[in-house]
Short mmCIF file of C-alpha atoms in Angstrom, two decimals:
data_model
loop_
_atom_site.label_atom_id
_atom_site.label_comp_id
_atom_site.label_asym_id
_atom_site.label_seq_id
_atom_site.Cartn_x
_atom_site.Cartn_y
_atom_site.Cartn_z
CA MET D 1286 -3.24 109.62 27.20
CA SER D 1287 -0.30 108.45 25.16
CA THR D 1288 2.83 110.50 24.51
CA LYS D 1289 1.65 111.13 20.96
CA GLU D 1290 -1.72 112.41 22.17
CA LEU D 1291 -0.11 114.65 24.80
CA LYS D 1292 2.10 116.19 22.12
CA ARG D 1293 -0.93 116.77 19.87
CA LEU D 1294 -2.81 118.43 22.76
CA PHE D 1295 0.12 120.75 23.54
CA VAL D 1296 0.56 121.82 19.88
CA LEU D 1297 -3.20 122.45 19.46
CA GLU D 1298 -3.28 124.61 22.60
CA GLN D 1299 -0.30 126.62 21.33
CA SER D 1300 -1.91 127.04 17.91
CA VAL D 1301 -5.32 128.09 19.32
CA GLU D 1302 -3.60 130.65 21.58
CA GLY D 1303 -1.78 132.05 18.55
CA LYS D 1304 1.70 131.00 19.68
CA LEU D 1305 2.10 128.68 16.66
CA THR D 1306 0.95 129.19 13.09
CA VAL D 1307 -1.11 126.55 11.28
CA LYS D 1308 1.91 125.74 9.12
CA GLU D 1309 4.21 125.30 12.16
CA ALA D 1310 1.65 123.08 13.90
CA ALA D 1311 1.26 120.96 10.75
CA GLU D 1312 5.04 120.46 10.54
CA LEU D 1313 5.30 119.47 14.22
CA LEU D 1314 2.48 116.92 14.01
CA HIS D 1315 3.30 115.72 10.47
CA LEU D 1316 -0.24 116.59 9.32
CA THR D 1317 -1.66 118.75 6.56
CA GLU D 1318 -2.64 122.38 7.26
CA ARG D 1319 -6.24 121.45 6.42
CA ARG D 1320 -6.22 118.76 9.11
CA ILE D 1321 -4.77 121.21 11.67
CA LYS D 1322 -7.65 123.63 10.97
CA GLN D 1323 -10.14 120.78 11.52
CA LEU D 1324 -8.48 119.82 14.82
CA LYS D 1325 -8.45 123.44 16.05
CA LYS D 1326 -12.20 123.67 15.37
CA GLU D 1327 -12.80 120.39 17.26
CA PHE D 1328 -10.60 121.62 20.12
CA ARG D 1329 -12.66 124.80 20.53
CA GLU D 1330 -15.91 122.75 20.51
CA LYS D 1331 -14.93 119.59 22.46
CA GLY D 1332 -11.78 120.50 24.31
CA VAL D 1333 -9.20 117.82 25.22
CA THR D 1334 -11.04 115.01 23.39
CA ALA D 1335 -9.99 116.53 20.05
CA ALA D 1336 -6.45 115.32 20.73
CA ILE D 1337 -7.58 111.73 21.25
CA HIS D 1338 -8.16 109.42 18.26
CA GLY D 1339 -11.79 108.45 17.78
CA ASN D 1340 -11.04 104.70 17.89
CA ALA D 1341 -8.97 104.89 21.06
CA ASN D 1342 -9.97 102.32 23.71
CA LYS D 1343 -12.47 100.73 21.32
CA PRO D 1344 -12.12 97.04 20.39
CA SER D 1345 -11.26 96.40 16.75
CA PRO D 1346 -14.22 95.17 14.67
CA LYS D 1347 -11.82 92.59 13.17
CA ARG D 1348 -10.77 91.22 16.56
CA THR D 1349 -11.43 87.50 17.08
CA ASP D 1350 -14.42 86.96 19.37
CA LYS D 1351 -13.93 85.50 22.84
CA THR D 1352 -15.64 82.19 22.01
CA THR D 1353 -13.27 81.55 19.10
CA GLU D 1354 -10.26 82.57 21.20
CA GLU D 1355 -11.23 80.09 23.92
CA ARG D 1356 -11.70 77.38 21.29
CA ILE D 1357 -8.24 78.08 19.83
CA LEU D 1358 -6.64 77.92 23.28
CA GLY D 1359 -8.42 74.64 23.98
CA ILE D 1360 -7.17 73.11 20.73
CA ARG D 1361 -3.64 74.34 21.41
CA LYS D 1362 -3.47 72.44 24.71
CA LYS D 1363 -4.11 69.09 23.01
CA GLU D 1364 -1.61 66.69 21.40
CA PRO D 1365 -0.19 66.93 18.81
CA TYR D 1366 -1.14 70.57 18.22
CA CYS D 1367 0.82 71.84 21.23
CA SER D 1368 4.02 70.73 19.45
CA SER D 1369 3.42 72.75 16.27
CA ASN D 1370 5.02 76.12 15.58
CA PHE D 1371 2.65 79.10 15.40
CA ASN D 1372 2.53 79.32 11.61
CA HIS D 1373 1.89 75.57 11.25
CA PHE D 1374 -0.76 75.77 13.99
CA ARG D 1375 -2.50 78.57 12.07
CA GLU D 1376 -2.62 76.33 8.98
CA ILE D 1377 -4.01 73.44 11.06
CA LEU D 1378 -6.78 75.69 12.45
CA LYS D 1379 -7.81 76.66 8.93
CA GLU D 1380 -7.60 73.20 7.33
CA HIS D 1381 -8.98 71.01 10.13
CA PHE D 1382 -11.15 73.33 12.28
CA ASP D 1383 -12.31 75.98 9.76
CA ILE D 1384 -10.91 78.76 11.98
CA ARG D 1385 -9.38 81.68 10.08
CA ILE D 1386 -7.13 84.00 12.04
CA SER D 1387 -4.19 86.19 11.05
CA TYR D 1388 -0.72 85.24 12.21
CA SER D 1389 -0.33 88.46 14.23
CA ALA D 1390 -3.66 87.88 16.02
CA LEU D 1391 -2.76 84.26 16.77
CA TYR D 1392 0.70 85.25 17.98
CA ARG D 1393 -0.80 87.91 20.30
CA LEU D 1394 -3.42 85.50 21.67
CA LEU D 1395 -0.95 82.69 22.40
CA THR D 1396 1.82 84.86 23.84
CA GLU D 1397 -0.67 86.73 26.06
CA HIS D 1398 -1.49 83.34 27.60
CA GLY D 1399 2.17 82.43 28.13
CA ILE D 1400 2.42 80.03 25.19
CA LYS D 1401 5.70 80.05 23.29
CA SER D 1402 6.45 78.59 19.88
CA PRO D 1403 8.50 75.37 20.15
CA LYS D 1404 10.49 76.43 17.10
CA LYS D 1405 13.87 77.52 18.40
CA ARG D 1406 15.18 80.96 17.63
CA ARG D 1407 18.68 80.62 16.27
CA LYS D 1408 21.55 82.75 17.42
CA LYS D 1409 23.10 84.98 14.81
CA ARG D 1410 25.69 83.08 12.85
CA ARG D 1411 28.18 83.86 10.19
CA VAL D 1412 26.45 84.98 7.00
CA TYR D 1413 27.45 83.10 3.86
CA LYS D 1414 27.09 84.39 0.33
CA THR D 1415 23.95 82.95 -1.23
CA ARG D 1416 24.57 80.76 -4.25
CA GLU D 1417 22.24 81.51 -7.13
CA ARG D 1418 19.68 78.81 -7.86
CA ARG D 1419 20.00 76.69 -10.97
CA PRO D 1420 17.78 78.19 -13.69
CA ALA D 1421 15.72 75.11 -14.59
CA PHE D 1422 13.89 72.31 -12.79
CA GLY D 1423 15.96 69.11 -12.79
CA MET D 1424 19.37 70.66 -13.41
CA MET D 1425 20.63 69.78 -9.93
CA LEU D 1426 19.18 67.85 -6.99
CA GLN D 1427 20.63 68.20 -3.50
CA ALA D 1428 20.82 64.93 -1.54
CA ASP D 1429 20.99 64.44 2.21
CA ALA D 1430 19.59 62.53 5.20
CA SER D 1431 18.47 63.88 8.56
CA PRO D 1432 18.53 61.78 11.77
CA PHE D 1433 15.67 62.94 14.00
CA ASN D 1434 12.99 61.60 16.34
CA TRP D 1435 10.30 61.87 13.67
CA PHE D 1436 7.79 59.81 15.68
CA GLY D 1437 8.54 61.57 18.96
CA GLY D 1438 10.17 59.71 21.82
CA GLU D 1439 13.89 59.08 21.99
CA LYS D 1440 14.57 56.83 18.98
CA LYS D 1441 15.89 58.60 15.91
CA PHE D 1442 15.31 57.58 12.31
CA SER D 1443 17.05 58.95 9.22
CA LEU D 1444 14.88 60.68 6.65
CA HIS D 1445 16.50 60.64 3.20
CA GLY D 1446 15.59 63.33 0.71
CA LEU D 1447 16.26 64.82 -2.71
CA ILE D 1448 15.34 68.46 -3.37
CA ASP D 1449 15.49 70.39 -6.61
CA ASP D 1450 17.85 73.37 -6.49
CA ALA D 1451 15.88 75.57 -8.91
CA THR D 1452 12.43 75.23 -7.32
CA GLY D 1453 12.93 73.85 -3.81
CA LYS D 1454 10.63 70.94 -4.70
CA LEU D 1455 11.08 67.65 -2.89
CA THR D 1456 11.41 64.86 -5.44
CA GLY D 1457 11.73 62.02 -2.91
CA LEU D 1458 11.50 61.23 0.82
CA TYR D 1459 12.25 57.89 2.47
CA LEU D 1460 12.68 56.90 6.11
CA CYS D 1461 15.18 54.28 7.36
CA GLU D 1462 16.68 53.41 10.72
CA ASN D 1463 19.96 55.00 9.65
CA GLU D 1464 21.51 56.83 6.71
CA CYS D 1465 22.13 54.13 4.13
CA LEU D 1466 22.27 53.03 0.52
CA LEU D 1467 18.70 51.72 0.54
CA GLY D 1468 17.29 55.11 1.59
CA TYR D 1469 19.07 56.94 -1.20
CA LEU D 1470 18.09 54.28 -3.75
CA GLU D 1471 14.44 54.67 -2.78
CA VAL D 1472 14.40 58.49 -3.07
CA LEU D 1473 16.17 58.11 -6.41
CA ARG D 1474 13.50 55.59 -7.47
CA GLN D 1475 10.71 58.03 -6.53
CA THR D 1476 12.44 60.81 -8.49
CA LEU D 1477 13.00 58.69 -11.59
CA ILE D 1478 9.41 57.44 -11.68
CA SER D 1479 7.79 60.83 -10.96
CA PHE D 1480 10.03 63.19 -12.92
CA GLY D 1481 12.72 61.36 -14.90
CA ILE D 1482 16.53 61.50 -14.85
CA PRO D 1483 18.06 64.72 -13.46
CA GLN D 1484 21.23 66.29 -14.83
CA SER D 1485 23.22 66.16 -11.58
CA LEU D 1486 23.24 65.23 -7.90
CA TYR D 1487 24.86 67.30 -5.14
CA PRO D 1488 25.37 65.17 -1.99
CA ASP D 1489 27.90 65.37 0.84
CA ARG D 1490 30.92 63.06 1.11
CA HIS D 1491 29.03 60.22 2.79
CA SER D 1492 30.44 56.76 2.03
CA VAL D 1493 27.25 55.87 0.11
CA PHE D 1494 28.31 58.35 -2.57
CA PHE D 1495 32.12 58.46 -2.50
CA TYR D 1496 35.01 56.38 -1.21
CA THR D 1497 37.39 58.06 1.20
CA PRO D 1498 40.65 59.43 -0.26
CA GLN D 1499 42.48 56.52 1.42
CA ASP D 1500 40.29 53.86 -0.24
CA LYS D 1501 39.47 55.30 -3.65
CA ASP D 1502 42.69 54.00 -5.26
CA LYS D 1503 42.57 50.51 -3.68
CA LEU D 1504 41.23 48.52 -6.62
CA SER D 1505 40.39 44.82 -6.54
CA ILE D 1506 41.82 42.46 -9.17
CA GLU D 1507 38.42 42.35 -10.92
CA GLU D 1508 38.25 46.15 -11.00
CA GLN D 1509 41.76 46.45 -12.39
CA LEU D 1510 41.02 43.89 -15.11
CA SER D 1511 37.85 45.74 -16.09
CA GLY D 1512 39.85 48.93 -16.69
CA CYS D 1513 38.78 50.90 -13.60
CA THR D 1514 41.12 53.69 -12.53
CA LYS D 1515 39.39 54.54 -9.23
CA LYS D 1516 36.91 52.89 -6.89
CA VAL D 1517 33.30 53.88 -7.38
CA THR D 1518 30.57 53.13 -4.84
CA GLN D 1519 27.51 51.11 -5.79
CA PHE D 1520 25.44 54.30 -5.82
CA GLY D 1521 28.10 55.99 -7.95
CA LYS D 1522 27.90 53.18 -10.51
CA ILE D 1523 24.12 53.52 -10.68
CA VAL D 1524 24.17 57.27 -11.38
CA GLU D 1525 26.92 56.71 -13.97
CA GLN D 1526 24.65 54.22 -15.76
CA LEU D 1527 21.87 56.79 -15.73
CA GLY D 1528 24.17 59.52 -17.05
CA ILE D 1529 23.84 61.67 -13.92
CA ASP D 1530 26.78 63.85 -12.86
CA MET D 1531 27.57 63.67 -9.13
CA PHE D 1532 29.89 66.00 -7.24
CA PRO D 1533 30.33 66.47 -3.47
CA ALA D 1534 29.49 69.51 -1.36
CA GLN D 1535 32.42 70.75 0.68
CA SER D 1536 30.29 71.85 3.67
CA PRO D 1537 26.68 71.77 4.95
CA GLN D 1538 26.37 75.45 4.02
CA ALA D 1539 27.11 74.60 0.39
CA LYS D 1540 23.84 72.65 0.16
CA GLY D 1541 21.84 75.07 2.27
CA ARG D 1542 18.64 74.50 0.32
CA ILE D 1543 18.11 70.99 1.69
CA GLU D 1544 19.56 71.88 5.11
CA ARG D 1545 16.88 74.57 5.52
CA SER D 1546 14.24 72.12 4.33
CA TRP D 1547 15.21 69.77 7.18
CA ASN D 1548 14.47 72.59 9.67
CA THR D 1549 11.01 72.98 8.15
CA LEU D 1550 10.36 69.23 8.09
CA GLN D 1551 11.61 68.68 11.65
CA SER D 1552 9.17 71.33 12.85
CA ARG D 1553 6.16 70.09 10.88
CA LEU D 1554 6.41 66.38 10.07
CA PRO D 1555 6.22 64.97 13.64
CA VAL D 1556 2.94 66.87 14.14
CA GLU D 1557 1.54 65.68 10.78
CA LEU D 1558 2.46 62.06 11.59
CA LYS D 1559 0.83 62.25 15.04
CA MET D 1560 -2.33 63.78 13.59
CA ARG D 1561 -2.67 60.77 11.28
CA GLY D 1562 -1.71 58.18 13.90
CA ILE D 1563 1.37 57.10 11.91
CA THR D 1564 3.97 55.37 14.10
CA SER D 1565 5.85 53.04 11.74
CA MET D 1566 8.41 53.59 8.98
CA GLU D 1567 6.32 51.65 6.45
CA LYS D 1568 3.22 53.82 6.94
CA ALA D 1569 5.31 56.99 7.07
CA ASN D 1570 7.02 56.18 3.77
CA LEU D 1571 3.66 55.51 2.14
CA PHE D 1572 2.34 58.84 3.47
CA PHE D 1573 5.38 60.72 2.15
CA GLU D 1574 5.13 59.26 -1.34
CA LYS D 1575 1.35 59.39 -1.75
CA GLU D 1576 0.52 62.67 0.00
CA TYR D 1577 3.08 64.72 1.88
CA ILE D 1578 5.63 65.46 -0.87
CA ASN D 1579 2.87 67.11 -2.93
CA LEU D 1580 1.61 69.08 0.09
CA PHE D 1581 5.12 70.33 0.85
CA ASN D 1582 5.80 71.33 -2.76
CA GLU D 1583 2.51 73.22 -3.10
CA GLN D 1584 3.37 75.32 -0.06
CA PHE D 1585 7.12 75.86 -0.24
CA SER D 1586 8.32 75.50 -3.85
CA VAL D 1587 9.09 78.51 -6.08
CA GLU D 1588 8.93 79.10 -9.82
CA PRO D 1589 12.24 78.54 -11.67
CA LYS D 1590 13.78 81.18 -13.92
CA GLU D 1591 13.37 78.95 -16.98
CA SER D 1592 10.10 77.21 -17.79
CA TYR D 1593 11.58 74.05 -19.35
CA SER D 1594 12.44 70.87 -17.41
CA ALA D 1595 15.96 69.44 -17.46
CA PHE D 1596 14.68 65.96 -16.49
CA VAL D 1597 14.89 63.38 -19.28
CA PRO D 1598 12.72 60.24 -19.64
CA ILE D 1599 14.04 56.87 -18.45
CA PRO D 1600 15.14 54.71 -21.42
CA HIS D 1601 12.93 51.65 -21.93
CA THR D 1602 16.04 49.46 -21.84
CA ILE D 1603 16.69 50.22 -18.15
CA ASP D 1604 15.27 47.77 -15.59
CA LEU D 1605 14.79 50.02 -12.55
CA ASP D 1606 14.04 47.15 -10.17
CA ARG D 1607 17.35 45.54 -11.05
CA LEU D 1608 19.31 48.79 -11.18
CA LEU D 1609 18.06 50.15 -7.84
CA SER D 1610 18.81 47.11 -5.69
CA VAL D 1611 21.47 46.60 -3.03
CA LYS D 1612 23.94 44.22 -4.68
CA LEU D 1613 26.12 41.64 -2.92
CA GLU D 1614 28.72 39.65 -4.84
CA ARG D 1615 29.11 36.00 -3.83
CA SER D 1616 30.56 32.71 -5.12
CA LEU D 1617 28.52 29.51 -5.01
CA SER D 1618 29.58 26.71 -2.70
CA SER D 1619 28.74 23.06 -3.26
CA GLY D 1620 25.02 22.41 -3.36
CA SER D 1621 24.27 25.86 -4.85
CA THR D 1622 24.58 27.59 -1.48
CA ILE D 1623 25.89 31.01 -0.50
CA SER D 1624 26.61 32.63 2.85
CA ILE D 1625 25.00 35.91 3.90
CA CYS D 1626 25.39 37.33 7.39
CA ASN D 1627 27.00 34.07 8.51
CA LYS D 1628 23.90 32.09 7.48
CA LEU D 1629 23.58 29.67 4.57
CA PHE D 1630 21.10 30.36 1.80
CA LYS D 1631 20.24 28.06 -1.09
CA ILE D 1632 19.42 28.86 -4.69
CA GLU D 1633 16.49 26.74 -5.84
CA GLN D 1634 18.33 25.38 -8.89
CA ASP D 1635 21.01 22.71 -8.29
CA ARG D 1636 22.59 22.81 -11.73
CA PHE D 1637 25.27 25.39 -10.90
CA SER D 1638 28.90 24.50 -10.29
CA ALA D 1639 30.86 25.52 -7.22
CA ARG D 1640 32.62 28.92 -7.27
CA GLU D 1641 30.28 30.27 -9.92
CA LYS D 1642 29.78 34.02 -9.47
CA VAL D 1643 26.42 35.16 -8.10
CA THR D 1644 25.03 38.68 -7.71
CA VAL D 1645 22.53 38.81 -4.86
CA LEU D 1646 19.99 41.62 -5.28
CA LEU D 1647 18.13 42.93 -2.26
CA SER D 1648 15.30 45.46 -2.45
CA LYS D 1649 12.15 46.45 -0.59
CA LYS D 1650 10.02 45.48 -3.58
CA HIS D 1651 11.39 42.02 -4.47
CA GLY D 1652 13.25 40.93 -1.35
CA LEU D 1653 16.23 38.63 -2.05
CA ARG D 1654 17.03 37.31 -5.54
CA ALA D 1655 20.06 35.69 -7.17
CA LEU D 1656 21.28 36.84 -10.57
CA ILE D 1657 23.33 34.24 -12.47
CA SER D 1658 24.22 34.64 -16.14
CA GLY D 1659 21.43 37.17 -16.67
CA GLU D 1660 18.70 35.03 -15.05
CA PHE D 1661 16.96 35.54 -11.67
CA TYR D 1662 16.53 32.68 -9.18
CA PRO D 1663 14.72 32.54 -5.81
CA ILE D 1664 16.78 32.13 -2.62
CA TYR D 1665 15.70 30.63 0.68
CA PRO D 1666 17.53 30.05 4.01
CA ILE D 1667 18.62 26.56 5.04
CA ASP D 1668 20.33 27.46 8.32
CA ASP D 1669 18.64 28.17 11.62
CA ILE D 1670 17.40 31.76 11.50
CA SER D 1671 17.83 33.70 14.72
CA TYR D 1672 15.93 36.94 15.20
CA ALA D 1673 16.89 39.71 17.60
CA GLU D 1674 14.99 42.96 17.97
CA ASP D 1675 18.26 44.93 17.99
CA VAL D 1676 19.78 44.40 14.55
CA VAL D 1677 23.47 45.24 14.56
CA ARG D 1678 26.18 45.48 11.94
CA THR D 1679 27.11 41.96 10.85
CA GLY D 1680 30.32 41.14 9.02
CA ASP D 1681 30.83 43.39 6.01
CA PHE D 1682 27.16 44.38 5.64
CA PRO D 1683 25.58 47.65 6.75
CA THR D 1684 22.68 47.48 9.19
CA VAL D 1685 20.14 48.11 6.43
CA VAL D 1686 21.12 44.89 4.60
CA VAL D 1687 20.74 42.86 7.77
CA SER D 1688 17.42 44.59 8.48
CA LEU D 1689 16.10 43.71 5.03
CA LEU D 1690 17.10 40.07 5.44
CA HIS D 1691 15.23 39.94 8.73
CA HIS D 1692 12.27 41.75 7.20
CA PHE D 1693 11.78 39.42 4.23
CA PHE D 1694 12.54 36.10 5.87
CA LEU D 1695 11.62 36.61 9.50
CA SER D 1696 8.31 38.42 8.91
CA ASP D 1697 7.02 35.15 7.42
CA VAL D 1698 8.89 32.97 9.90
CA ARG D 1699 7.41 34.76 12.91
CA LEU D 1700 3.94 34.04 11.51
CA GLY D 1701 4.82 30.38 10.94
CA HIS D 1702 4.97 30.75 7.14
CA PHE D 1703 8.39 29.38 6.24
CA PRO D 1704 9.63 26.96 3.59
CA GLU D 1705 9.73 23.26 4.34
CA GLY D 1706 13.02 22.31 5.99
CA VAL D 1707 13.77 25.78 7.33
CA LYS D 1708 14.41 25.85 11.03
CA TYR D 1709 13.65 28.90 13.12
CA SER D 1710 14.79 29.97 16.55
CA GLN D 1711 14.19 33.24 18.35
CA ASN D 1712 16.78 34.74 20.67
CA ASN D 1713 15.41 36.93 23.41
#
């Protein structure tokens, strides 16, 4: 018998013997006087069993049957389900195996068999005052990137994201090898196409968004002549053109909404990618844009205080493909050539003079294009192209620019599809 049942037995004995009144017994057992009278009658008829609850030692009618429990344990042992946290695993059982079980029952079953959730329990940390959410959807988007081994293994990739402050909705996700301009341009592209132009962005002080205090006042001659008073990054110029305010967070805690979303994504996304057999950035990015962002928002977003949207439509005069490209400024050499990553590239037209200014635009959609006097021209390499699996920082370009150059030119070259006159060599 339990301690509670022993106490009930003692009080009933005292009450039957007349040592306690019905009222006193009711107060001691936190029961009504009517219930005490019923228990006294049962005690006289059945004895000790009156103190024991009728359902004691009986299995619950709602308990999961043994066959289902064994099936759940068998599923849990398999990849990638063994890597999921308990709540995510419960959702997987319902969606993919038509098994419905409460969280408490699943937790009991798994822990009884020595299975622990892979989701780490955090130590208690300093509590920060919660900042109130923005009242309307689109008023402020938090921006960040999270380096993590999203495909398992040891190699980390950076997942870029934008999340709405009012609702917790993801408006864009994009995976790159490292945190870079391209990643943020792509999540901005997704946001603009799906929702429109937000009022403001709230990133950290990453160099994609802001120059360091030491560099922000170092203006080039061209910038001084154009009337600039401080240096603005390429991303900063783009959001200015779109009329988006951008201000930096002073700490990770300041943009806690997206930081907490990374914890959720790091726990769930690797399992979702494994379940679908996705092992490449290209397929992952397609999955995010076409499917996963909507799944995440349906499950984790909240209703804003205000029902209106602060997003505004994109003006028809804006060319998104041109605006959201990585831009490199170059001057033409003789023969309409330019140098990128220490390799010579040629513009198809020969009618340009030396030292003419060229804006090279690089994007995942269009590859490499030259913009001269408002017109676009194709570019192709005329130097030997060397490919190495480990792309490193080259000259003044970030890794992502070098990676894109290799992607657009070498993907064709490795298949033998390269322009006439282009030489190709592979360094192993």
